[in-house]
XYZ file of C-alpha atoms in Angstrom:
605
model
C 36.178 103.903 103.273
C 32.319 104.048 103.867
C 32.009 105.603 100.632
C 33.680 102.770 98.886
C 31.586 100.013 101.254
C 28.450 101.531 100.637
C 29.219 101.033 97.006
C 30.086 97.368 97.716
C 33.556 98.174 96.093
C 36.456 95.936 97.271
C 39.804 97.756 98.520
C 41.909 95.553 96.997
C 40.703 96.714 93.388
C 40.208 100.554 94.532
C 41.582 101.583 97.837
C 40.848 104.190 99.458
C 43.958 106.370 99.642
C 44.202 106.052 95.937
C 40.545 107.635 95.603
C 41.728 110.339 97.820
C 44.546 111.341 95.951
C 42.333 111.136 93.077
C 39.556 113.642 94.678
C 42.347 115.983 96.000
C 43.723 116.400 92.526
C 40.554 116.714 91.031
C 39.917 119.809 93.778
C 42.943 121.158 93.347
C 42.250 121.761 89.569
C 38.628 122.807 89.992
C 36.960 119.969 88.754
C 33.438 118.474 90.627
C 32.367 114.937 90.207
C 30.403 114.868 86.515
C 33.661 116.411 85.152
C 35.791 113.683 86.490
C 32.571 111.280 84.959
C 32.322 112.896 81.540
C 36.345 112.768 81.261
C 36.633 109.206 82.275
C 38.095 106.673 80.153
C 37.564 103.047 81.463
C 35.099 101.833 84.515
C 37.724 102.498 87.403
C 37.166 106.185 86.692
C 33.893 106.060 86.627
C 33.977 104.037 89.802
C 35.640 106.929 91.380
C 33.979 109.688 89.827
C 30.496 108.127 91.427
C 32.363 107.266 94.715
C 33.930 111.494 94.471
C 30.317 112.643 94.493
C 29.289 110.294 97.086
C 32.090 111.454 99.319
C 31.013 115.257 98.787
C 27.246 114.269 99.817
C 28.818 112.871 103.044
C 31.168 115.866 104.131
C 27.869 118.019 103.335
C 26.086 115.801 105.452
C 28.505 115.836 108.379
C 28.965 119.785 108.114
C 32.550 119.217 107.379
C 35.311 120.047 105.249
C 38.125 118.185 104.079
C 42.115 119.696 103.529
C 41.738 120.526 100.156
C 38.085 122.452 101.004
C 39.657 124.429 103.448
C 41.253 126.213 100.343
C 38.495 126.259 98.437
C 36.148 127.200 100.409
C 38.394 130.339 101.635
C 38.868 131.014 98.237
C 35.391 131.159 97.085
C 34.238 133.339 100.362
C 36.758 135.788 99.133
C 35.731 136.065 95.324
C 32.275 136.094 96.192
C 31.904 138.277 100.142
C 33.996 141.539 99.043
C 33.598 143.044 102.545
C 35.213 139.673 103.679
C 38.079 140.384 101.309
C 38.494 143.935 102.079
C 38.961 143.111 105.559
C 41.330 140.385 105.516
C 43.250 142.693 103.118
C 43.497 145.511 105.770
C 44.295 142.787 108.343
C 47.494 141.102 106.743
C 49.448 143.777 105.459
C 52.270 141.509 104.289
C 52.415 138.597 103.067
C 55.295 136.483 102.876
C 54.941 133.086 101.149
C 57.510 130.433 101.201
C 58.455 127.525 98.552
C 56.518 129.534 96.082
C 57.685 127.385 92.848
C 55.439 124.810 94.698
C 52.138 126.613 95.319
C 49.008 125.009 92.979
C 46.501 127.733 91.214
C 44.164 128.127 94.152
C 46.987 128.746 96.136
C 47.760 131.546 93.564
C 44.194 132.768 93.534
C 43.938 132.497 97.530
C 47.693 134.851 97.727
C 46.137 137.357 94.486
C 43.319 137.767 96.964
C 45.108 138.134 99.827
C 47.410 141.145 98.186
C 44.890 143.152 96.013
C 44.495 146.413 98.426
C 48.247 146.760 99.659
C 50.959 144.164 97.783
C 53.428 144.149 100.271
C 54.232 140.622 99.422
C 57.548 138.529 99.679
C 57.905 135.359 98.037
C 60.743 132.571 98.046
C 61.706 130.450 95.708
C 63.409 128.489 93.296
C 61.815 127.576 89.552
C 64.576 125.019 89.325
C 63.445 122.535 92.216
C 59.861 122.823 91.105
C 59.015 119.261 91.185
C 55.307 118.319 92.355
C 53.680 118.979 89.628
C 52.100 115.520 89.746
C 50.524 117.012 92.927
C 49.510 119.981 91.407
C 51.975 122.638 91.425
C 52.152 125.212 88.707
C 55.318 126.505 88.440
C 53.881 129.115 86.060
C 52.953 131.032 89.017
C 56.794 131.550 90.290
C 58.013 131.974 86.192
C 55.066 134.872 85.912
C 55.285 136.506 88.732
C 57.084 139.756 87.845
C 54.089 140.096 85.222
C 51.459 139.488 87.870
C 53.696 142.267 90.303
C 55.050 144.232 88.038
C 56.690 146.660 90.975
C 58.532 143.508 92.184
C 62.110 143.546 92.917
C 63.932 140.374 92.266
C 67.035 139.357 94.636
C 69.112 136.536 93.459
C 70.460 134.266 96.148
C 73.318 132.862 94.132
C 75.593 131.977 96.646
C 75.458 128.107 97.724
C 76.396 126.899 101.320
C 76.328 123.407 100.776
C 77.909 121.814 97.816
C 81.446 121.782 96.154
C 82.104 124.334 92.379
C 82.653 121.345 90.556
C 79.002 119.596 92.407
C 77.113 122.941 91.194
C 78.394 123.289 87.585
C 77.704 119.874 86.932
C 73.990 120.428 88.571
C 73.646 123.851 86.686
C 74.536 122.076 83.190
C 72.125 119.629 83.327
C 68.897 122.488 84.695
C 70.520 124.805 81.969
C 69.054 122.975 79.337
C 65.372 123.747 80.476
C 63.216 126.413 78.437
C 60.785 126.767 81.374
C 63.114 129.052 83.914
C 64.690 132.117 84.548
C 67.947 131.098 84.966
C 70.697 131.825 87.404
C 74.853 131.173 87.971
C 74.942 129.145 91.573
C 79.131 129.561 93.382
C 80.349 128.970 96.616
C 83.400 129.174 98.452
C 84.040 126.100 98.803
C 85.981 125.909 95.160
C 87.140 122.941 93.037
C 86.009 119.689 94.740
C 85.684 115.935 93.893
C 85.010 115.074 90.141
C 81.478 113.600 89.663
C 81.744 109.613 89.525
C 79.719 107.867 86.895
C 79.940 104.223 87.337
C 78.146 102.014 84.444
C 76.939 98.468 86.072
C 76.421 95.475 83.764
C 73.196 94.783 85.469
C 70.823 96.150 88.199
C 72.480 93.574 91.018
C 76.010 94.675 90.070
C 75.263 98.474 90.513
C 73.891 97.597 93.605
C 77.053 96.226 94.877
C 79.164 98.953 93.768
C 77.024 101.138 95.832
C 77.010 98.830 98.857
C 80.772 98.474 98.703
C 81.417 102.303 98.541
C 79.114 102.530 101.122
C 81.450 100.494 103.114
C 84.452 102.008 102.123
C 83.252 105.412 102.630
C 81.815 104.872 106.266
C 85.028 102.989 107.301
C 87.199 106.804 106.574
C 84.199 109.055 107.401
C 82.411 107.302 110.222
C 80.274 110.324 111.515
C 79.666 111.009 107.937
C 75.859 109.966 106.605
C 74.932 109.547 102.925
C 72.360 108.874 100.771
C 71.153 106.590 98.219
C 68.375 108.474 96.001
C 65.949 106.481 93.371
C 63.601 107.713 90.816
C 60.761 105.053 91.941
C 60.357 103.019 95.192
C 60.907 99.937 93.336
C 64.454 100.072 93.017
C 64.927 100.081 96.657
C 64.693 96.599 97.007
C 67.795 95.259 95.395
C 70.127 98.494 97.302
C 68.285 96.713 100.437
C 69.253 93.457 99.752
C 73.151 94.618 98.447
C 73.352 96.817 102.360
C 71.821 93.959 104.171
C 74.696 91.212 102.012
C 77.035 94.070 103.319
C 75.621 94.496 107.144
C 74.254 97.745 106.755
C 70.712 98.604 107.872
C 67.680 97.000 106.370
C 66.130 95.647 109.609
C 63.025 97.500 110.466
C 62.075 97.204 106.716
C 62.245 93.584 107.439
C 60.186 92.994 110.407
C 57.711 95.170 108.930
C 57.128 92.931 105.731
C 56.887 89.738 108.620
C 54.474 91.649 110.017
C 52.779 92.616 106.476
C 52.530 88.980 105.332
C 50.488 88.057 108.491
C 47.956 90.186 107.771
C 47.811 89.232 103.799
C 50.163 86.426 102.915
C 49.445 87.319 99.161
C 51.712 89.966 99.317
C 54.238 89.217 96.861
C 56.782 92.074 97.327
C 56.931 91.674 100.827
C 57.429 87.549 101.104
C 60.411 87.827 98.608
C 62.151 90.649 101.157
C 61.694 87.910 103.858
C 61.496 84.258 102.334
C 65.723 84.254 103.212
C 66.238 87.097 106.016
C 67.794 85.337 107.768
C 69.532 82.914 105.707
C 67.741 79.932 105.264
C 68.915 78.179 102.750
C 66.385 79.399 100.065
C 68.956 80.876 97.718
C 68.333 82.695 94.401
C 67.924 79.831 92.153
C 64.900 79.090 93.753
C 63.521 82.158 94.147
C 63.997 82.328 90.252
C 62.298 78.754 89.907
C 59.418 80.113 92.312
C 59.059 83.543 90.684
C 58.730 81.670 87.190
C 56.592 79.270 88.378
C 53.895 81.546 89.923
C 53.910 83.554 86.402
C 53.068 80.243 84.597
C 50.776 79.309 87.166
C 49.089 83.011 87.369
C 49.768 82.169 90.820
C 51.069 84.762 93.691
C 54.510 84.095 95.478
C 53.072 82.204 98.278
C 50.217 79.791 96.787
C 53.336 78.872 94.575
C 55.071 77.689 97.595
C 52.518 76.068 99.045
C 51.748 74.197 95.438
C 55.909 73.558 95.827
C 55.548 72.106 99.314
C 52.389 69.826 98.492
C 53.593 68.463 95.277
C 56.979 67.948 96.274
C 58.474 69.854 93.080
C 62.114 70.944 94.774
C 64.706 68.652 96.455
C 64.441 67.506 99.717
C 67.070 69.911 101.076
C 65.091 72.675 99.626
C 61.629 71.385 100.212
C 61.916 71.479 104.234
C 63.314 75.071 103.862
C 60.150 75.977 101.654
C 58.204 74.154 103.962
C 60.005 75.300 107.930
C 58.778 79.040 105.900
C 55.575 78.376 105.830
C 54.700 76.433 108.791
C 56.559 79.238 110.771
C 54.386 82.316 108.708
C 51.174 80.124 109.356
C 51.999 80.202 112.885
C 52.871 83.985 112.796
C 49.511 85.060 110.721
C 47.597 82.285 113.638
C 49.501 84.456 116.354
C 48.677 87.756 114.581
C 44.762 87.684 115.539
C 45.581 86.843 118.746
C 48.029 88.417 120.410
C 48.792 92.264 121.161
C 51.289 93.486 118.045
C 54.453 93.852 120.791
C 54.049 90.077 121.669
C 53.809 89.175 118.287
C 56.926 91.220 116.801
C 58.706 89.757 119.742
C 57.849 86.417 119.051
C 58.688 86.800 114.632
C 62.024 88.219 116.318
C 62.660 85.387 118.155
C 60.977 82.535 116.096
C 62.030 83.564 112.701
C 65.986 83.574 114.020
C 66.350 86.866 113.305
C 67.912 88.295 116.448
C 70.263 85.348 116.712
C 71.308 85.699 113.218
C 72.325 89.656 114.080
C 73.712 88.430 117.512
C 75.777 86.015 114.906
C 77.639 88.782 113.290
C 79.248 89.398 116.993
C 79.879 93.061 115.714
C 78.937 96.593 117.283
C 76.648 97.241 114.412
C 74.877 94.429 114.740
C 74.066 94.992 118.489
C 72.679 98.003 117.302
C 70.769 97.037 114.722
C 69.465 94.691 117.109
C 68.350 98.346 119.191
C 66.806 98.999 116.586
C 64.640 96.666 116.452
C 63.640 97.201 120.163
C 62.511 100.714 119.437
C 60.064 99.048 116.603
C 58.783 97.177 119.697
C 58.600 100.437 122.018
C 56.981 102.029 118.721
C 53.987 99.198 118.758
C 53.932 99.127 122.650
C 52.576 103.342 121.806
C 49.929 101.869 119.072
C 48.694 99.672 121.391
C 47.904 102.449 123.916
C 46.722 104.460 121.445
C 44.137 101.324 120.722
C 45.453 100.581 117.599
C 45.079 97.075 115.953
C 48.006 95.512 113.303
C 46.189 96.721 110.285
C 46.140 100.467 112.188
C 49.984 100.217 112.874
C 51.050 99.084 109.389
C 48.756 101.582 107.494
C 50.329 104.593 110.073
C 53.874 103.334 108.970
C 53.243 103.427 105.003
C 51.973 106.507 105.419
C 55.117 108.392 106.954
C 56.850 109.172 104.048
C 60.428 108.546 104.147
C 61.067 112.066 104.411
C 58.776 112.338 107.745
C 60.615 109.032 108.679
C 64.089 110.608 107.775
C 66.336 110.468 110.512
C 69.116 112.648 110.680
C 71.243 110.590 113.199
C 71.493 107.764 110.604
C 74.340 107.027 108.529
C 72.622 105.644 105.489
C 69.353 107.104 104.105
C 67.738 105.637 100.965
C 64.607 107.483 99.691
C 63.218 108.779 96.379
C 64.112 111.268 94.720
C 61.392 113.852 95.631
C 61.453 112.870 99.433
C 64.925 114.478 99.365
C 64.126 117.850 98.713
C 65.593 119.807 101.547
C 68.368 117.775 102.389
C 71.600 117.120 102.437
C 74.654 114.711 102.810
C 78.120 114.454 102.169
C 78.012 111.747 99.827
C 74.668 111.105 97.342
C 74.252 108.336 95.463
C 72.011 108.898 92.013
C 71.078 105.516 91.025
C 69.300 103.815 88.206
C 69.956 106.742 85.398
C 68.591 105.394 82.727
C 66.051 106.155 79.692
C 62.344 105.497 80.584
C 63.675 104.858 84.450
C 65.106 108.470 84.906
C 63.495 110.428 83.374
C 60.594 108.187 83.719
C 58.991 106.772 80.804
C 55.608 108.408 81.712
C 57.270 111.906 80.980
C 59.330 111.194 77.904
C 56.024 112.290 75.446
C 56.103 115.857 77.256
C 58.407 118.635 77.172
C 56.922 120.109 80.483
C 56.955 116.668 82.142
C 60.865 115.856 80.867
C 61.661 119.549 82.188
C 60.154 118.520 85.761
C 62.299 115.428 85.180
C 65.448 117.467 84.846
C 64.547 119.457 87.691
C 64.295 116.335 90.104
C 67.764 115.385 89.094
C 68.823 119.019 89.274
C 67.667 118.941 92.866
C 68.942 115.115 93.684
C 72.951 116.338 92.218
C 72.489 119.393 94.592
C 71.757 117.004 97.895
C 75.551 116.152 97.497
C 77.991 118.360 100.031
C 81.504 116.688 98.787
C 80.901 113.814 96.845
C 78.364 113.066 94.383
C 77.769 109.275 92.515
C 75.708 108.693 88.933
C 75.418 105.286 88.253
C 73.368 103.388 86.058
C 72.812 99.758 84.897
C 73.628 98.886 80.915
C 70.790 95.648 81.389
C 67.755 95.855 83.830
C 64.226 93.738 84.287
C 61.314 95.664 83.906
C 58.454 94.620 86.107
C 59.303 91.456 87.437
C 59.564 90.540 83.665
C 61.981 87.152 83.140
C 64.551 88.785 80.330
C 66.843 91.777 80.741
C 66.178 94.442 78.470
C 69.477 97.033 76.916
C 68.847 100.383 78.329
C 70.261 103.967 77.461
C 71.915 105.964 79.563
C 69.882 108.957 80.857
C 70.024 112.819 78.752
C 71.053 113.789 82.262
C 74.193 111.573 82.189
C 75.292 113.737 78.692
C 74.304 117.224 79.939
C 76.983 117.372 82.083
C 80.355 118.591 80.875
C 83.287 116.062 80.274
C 85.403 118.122 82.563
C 83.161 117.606 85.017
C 82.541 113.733 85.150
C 85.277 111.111 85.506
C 84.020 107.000 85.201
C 85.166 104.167 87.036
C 83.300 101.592 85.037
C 85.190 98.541 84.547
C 87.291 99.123 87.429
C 89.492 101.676 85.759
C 88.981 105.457 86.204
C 88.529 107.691 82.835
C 87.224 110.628 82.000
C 83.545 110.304 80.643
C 82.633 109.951 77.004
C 80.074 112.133 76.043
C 77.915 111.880 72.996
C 80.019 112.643 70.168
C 79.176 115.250 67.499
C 82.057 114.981 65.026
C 81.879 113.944 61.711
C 81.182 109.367 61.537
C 83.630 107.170 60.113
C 81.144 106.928 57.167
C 80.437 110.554 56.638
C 81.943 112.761 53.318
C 84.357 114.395 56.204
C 86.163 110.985 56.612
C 86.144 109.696 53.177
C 87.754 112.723 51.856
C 89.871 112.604 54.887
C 91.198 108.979 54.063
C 91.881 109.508 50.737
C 93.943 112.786 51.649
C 96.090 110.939 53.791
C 96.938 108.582 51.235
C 97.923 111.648 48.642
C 95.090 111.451 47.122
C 92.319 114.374 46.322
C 88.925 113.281 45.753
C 86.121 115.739 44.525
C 82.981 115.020 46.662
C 80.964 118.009 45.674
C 78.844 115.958 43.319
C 77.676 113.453 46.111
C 77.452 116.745 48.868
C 74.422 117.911 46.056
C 72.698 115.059 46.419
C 72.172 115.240 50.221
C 71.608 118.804 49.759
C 67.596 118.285 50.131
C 68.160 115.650 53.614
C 65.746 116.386 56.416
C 68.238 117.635 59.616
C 65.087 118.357 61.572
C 65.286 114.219 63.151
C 68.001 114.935 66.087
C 68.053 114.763 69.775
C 64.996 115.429 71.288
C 62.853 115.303 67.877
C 59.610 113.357 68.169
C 58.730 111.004 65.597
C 55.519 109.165 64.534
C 56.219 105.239 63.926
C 53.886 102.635 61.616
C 54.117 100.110 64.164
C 55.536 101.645 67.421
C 53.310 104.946 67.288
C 54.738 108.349 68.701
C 58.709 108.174 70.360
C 61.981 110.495 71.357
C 65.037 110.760 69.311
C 67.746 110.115 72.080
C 70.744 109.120 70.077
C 72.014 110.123 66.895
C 74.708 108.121 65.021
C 76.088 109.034 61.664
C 74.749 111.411 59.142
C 71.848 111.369 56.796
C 70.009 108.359 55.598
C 71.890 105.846 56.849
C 72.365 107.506 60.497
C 70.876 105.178 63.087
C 68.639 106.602 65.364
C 68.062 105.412 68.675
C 64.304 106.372 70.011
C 62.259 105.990 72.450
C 58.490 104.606 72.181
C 56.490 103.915 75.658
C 55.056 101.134 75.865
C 57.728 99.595 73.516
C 61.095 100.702 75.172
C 63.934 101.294 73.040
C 64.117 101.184 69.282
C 67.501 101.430 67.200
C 66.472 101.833 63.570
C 68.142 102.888 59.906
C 66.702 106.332 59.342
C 66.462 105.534 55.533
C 64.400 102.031 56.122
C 62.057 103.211 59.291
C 60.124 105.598 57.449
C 59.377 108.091 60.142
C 57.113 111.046 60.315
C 57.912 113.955 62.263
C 55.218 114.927 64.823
């Protein structure tokens, strides 16, 4: 943070945590300041390049040494002091390293250094739930390990204590199609099991629902059962939220936290649309619609657009002194907020907002405790106050406990990303949002190694499941608080699985899933010839078969393709056969792309 003021940078535009994760990378991958300066691409790098170096000068200053350093440093005193080395070598003559599939290369170097006089080492781990490599993990260094050891012994651990046959088939087949692992056949005792359910939601809100209501359905025949809802990207979370609170089922410390968020910066878009109707209100979607279109028009954020609303008068009365009791009571809250100790003041958005009497409403066991739940978010801000912590201090400490630090295991309904779920498990997992560009995320869809990390994050989502296990997806979705629904694809995962496997209940009605078919198309030679047979008729097509002799098979699944207008994308359907197949593919930046193969004039990359 003093770096950044000293540079008169404002945290709004560059904050500080994301120049920290920045640096840390940057460490992690041996690179100093002027390489991150030479390498950058637009200002913002720069910016943090200059503000990297200015950070090192300050940790020199102080004598200290960051996380990251602490491996470094050790790392370089043991390349460069060999009496150091030899030392620590006699000292620790095993080694036993844990989650090795997630260790980064100075991890690697500081274990290779560690091991050189006696290699007594043990490592643990699994290639196929290698999934930080974002963070830095190499999972070359579990994948090469038998050539850096070449002694080693390798022990399988093949047997699984936590999910059904049919839960780890369906989990192998989709990891089975990765290049980058050494492979392995997963069983357990605990034979046979639930089918996979893939349910296939019109739009985002619907698949929502569906989850909320099985949610319900579930809990009311397994009520010491807990479950989980897992999402590629935190953004989803919202409408699941919104669908569990519509359903009474927890969302309520989430809520007073955005309250509490919006009095410190009422510009905060995300969190005034959790609120602006929790409780009810009377502000109903319609106009949140009118105000969400209104601010993009205006360039305006979520509040100024309801103050502009109030002012000018631009809703109906009814509606107007909702939009307007909002705002008077958030002006009073963000008054309160620089005044009063943060206890008083979630006590008093408790009671003024009507939130307590709006759970006491529901006259239900759950909502009493929901209600104790809400006290121990008051206990939790009567500790930050003795630890002399201001509102800023208590909201930054809760963003960054990761849901997986936050995870409690007494709860009956989790929902966290994907990655946060490593290492955990329920009876019933929900996979949500599988779709092309969502999951596997559009960022990795240009990279084989990336789309292989992909399909190890869903690998280790399917695997969270103990009994039951839910894939669902949504056929339309908005994109970035965009105002039209876009068509998606259903996610490479979805296919990978075997049709034995998979059962859907789309459309209400239960049916066994259909997978990408790979027969011959109603307009291919196969089908002609086939038509005219059955009419006793036989047709010589050997003529027309020589003139597709010279066709290009290479464009299938998983091909990439260069595009005039739409520049590099992913085959990810194939329909039909030569020319006139239509190819489905995939271009970031412009989403999905169905084209005529003969008219799109693609190049192969």
């Amino acid at each position: 943070k003093n770096c950044l003021k000293e540079m008169d940078l404002d945290e709004k535009v560059l904050s500080p945590r994301a120049v920290l994760s920045r640096i840390s990378y940057a460490k992690n991958h041996g690179l100093i300041p002027e390489d991150i300066y030479q390498q950058a691409y637009d200002p913002k790098t720069e910016k943090i390049a200059i503000a990297f170096g200015l950070y090192e000068k300050k940790l020199k200053q102080a004598n200290a040494l960051d996380f990251d350093d602490l491996l470094l440093k050790t790392v370089e005193l043991l390349e460069n002091h060999a009496p150091v080395r030899q030392r620590l070598n006699e000292q620790f003559r095993y080694v036993m390293v844990d989650e090795y599939q997630d260790t980064n290369r100075i991890q690697y170097q500081l274990i290779r250094q560690l091991t050189q006089l006696q290699q007594n080492l043990c490592v643990v781990g699994d290639e196929d739930q290698s999934i930080y490599g974002w963070r830095g993990a190499d999972i070359q260094n579990i994948l090469s390990f038998e050539k850096d050891y070449p002694q080693a012994q390798i022990i399988k651990l093949e047997q699984n204590y936590r999910s059904t046959q049919n839960i780890l088939e369906a989990a192998g087949s989709v990891v089975s199609n990765n290049v980058a692992r050494k492979g392995k056949s997963l069983w357990t005792e605990t034979t046979g099991g639930e089918l996979v359910t893939l349910y296939e939601a019109p739009d985002a809100e619907t698949e929502a629902l569906f989850v909320a209501q099985q949610i319900l359905s579930y809990l009311r025949s397994h009520p010491s059962d807990s479950l989980a809802v897992l999402y590629r990207t935190n953004f989803q979370s919202r409408l699941f939220e919104e669908a569990c609170r519509r359903n009474n089922i927890r969302a309520e410390i989430k809520d007073l936290l955005s309250y509490l968020k919006l009095c410190l910066n009422p510009q905060d878009s995300v969190s005034l649309l959790r609120i602006l109707n929790t409780p009810p209100r009377g502000i109903g979607k319609t106009t949140v619609d009118t105000l969400e279109q209104e601010a993009r028009n205006r360039a305006l954020s979520l509040w100024d657009t309801i103050q502009y609303a109030v002012e000018q008068r631009t809703f109906t009365p009814r509606t107007l002194r909702a939009l307007g009791d909002f705002r008077d009571t958030m002006e009073e809250f963000i008054k309160k907020a620089k005044e009063k100790p943060i206890s008083e003041l979630l006590q008093q958005v408790m009671d003024r907002s009507g939130y307590v009497r709006w759970l006491e409403s529901e006259g239900t066991e759950e909502g009493i405790s929901r209600i104790e739940n809400l006290q121990e978010l008051v206990n939790a801000a009567r500790d930050s106050e003795d630890r002399g912590e201001n509102l800023r201090d208590f909201l930054d400490h809760a963003a960054l406990i990761s849901d997986a630090d936050a995870y409690d295991e007494r709860a009956r309904i989790t929902l966290m990303t994907l990655h946060s779920a490593k290492g955990l498990e329920f009876p019933l997992v929900f996979i949500v949002g599988l779709e092309e560009g969502l999951f596997p995320h559009s960022r990795s869809l240009l990279s084989q190694e990336e789309i292989e990390e992909e399909r190890r994050l869903c690998y280790v989502g399917m695997t969270r499941a103990q009994k039951k296990l839910y894939l669902t997806r949504a056929k339309l979705r908005r994109f970035l608080g965009g105002e039209s629904l876009n068509q998606t694809e259903p996610s490479r995962f979805i296919y990978e699985i075997p049709s034995n496997l998979i059962e859907s209940v789309s459309n209400g009605q239960a049916r066994k899933k259909a997978v990408a078919y790979k027969g011959p198309t109603y307009n291919s030679l196969e089908s002609i010839q086939e038509f005219y047979k059955q009419r006793g008729k036989q047709v010589d097509l050997s003529p027309v078969r020589k003139g597709v002799t010279n066709r290009d098979n290479s464009l299938k699944y998983g091909t990439y393709v260069r595009h005039s207008k739409y520049g590099v994308g992913m085959i990810i359907r194939c329909e039909g056969e030569g020319d006139d197949s239509k190819l489905t593919i995939s271009f970031p930046g412009y989403g999905l792309k169905k084209m005529i193969r003969k008219y799109a004039a693609l190049e192969r990359v």
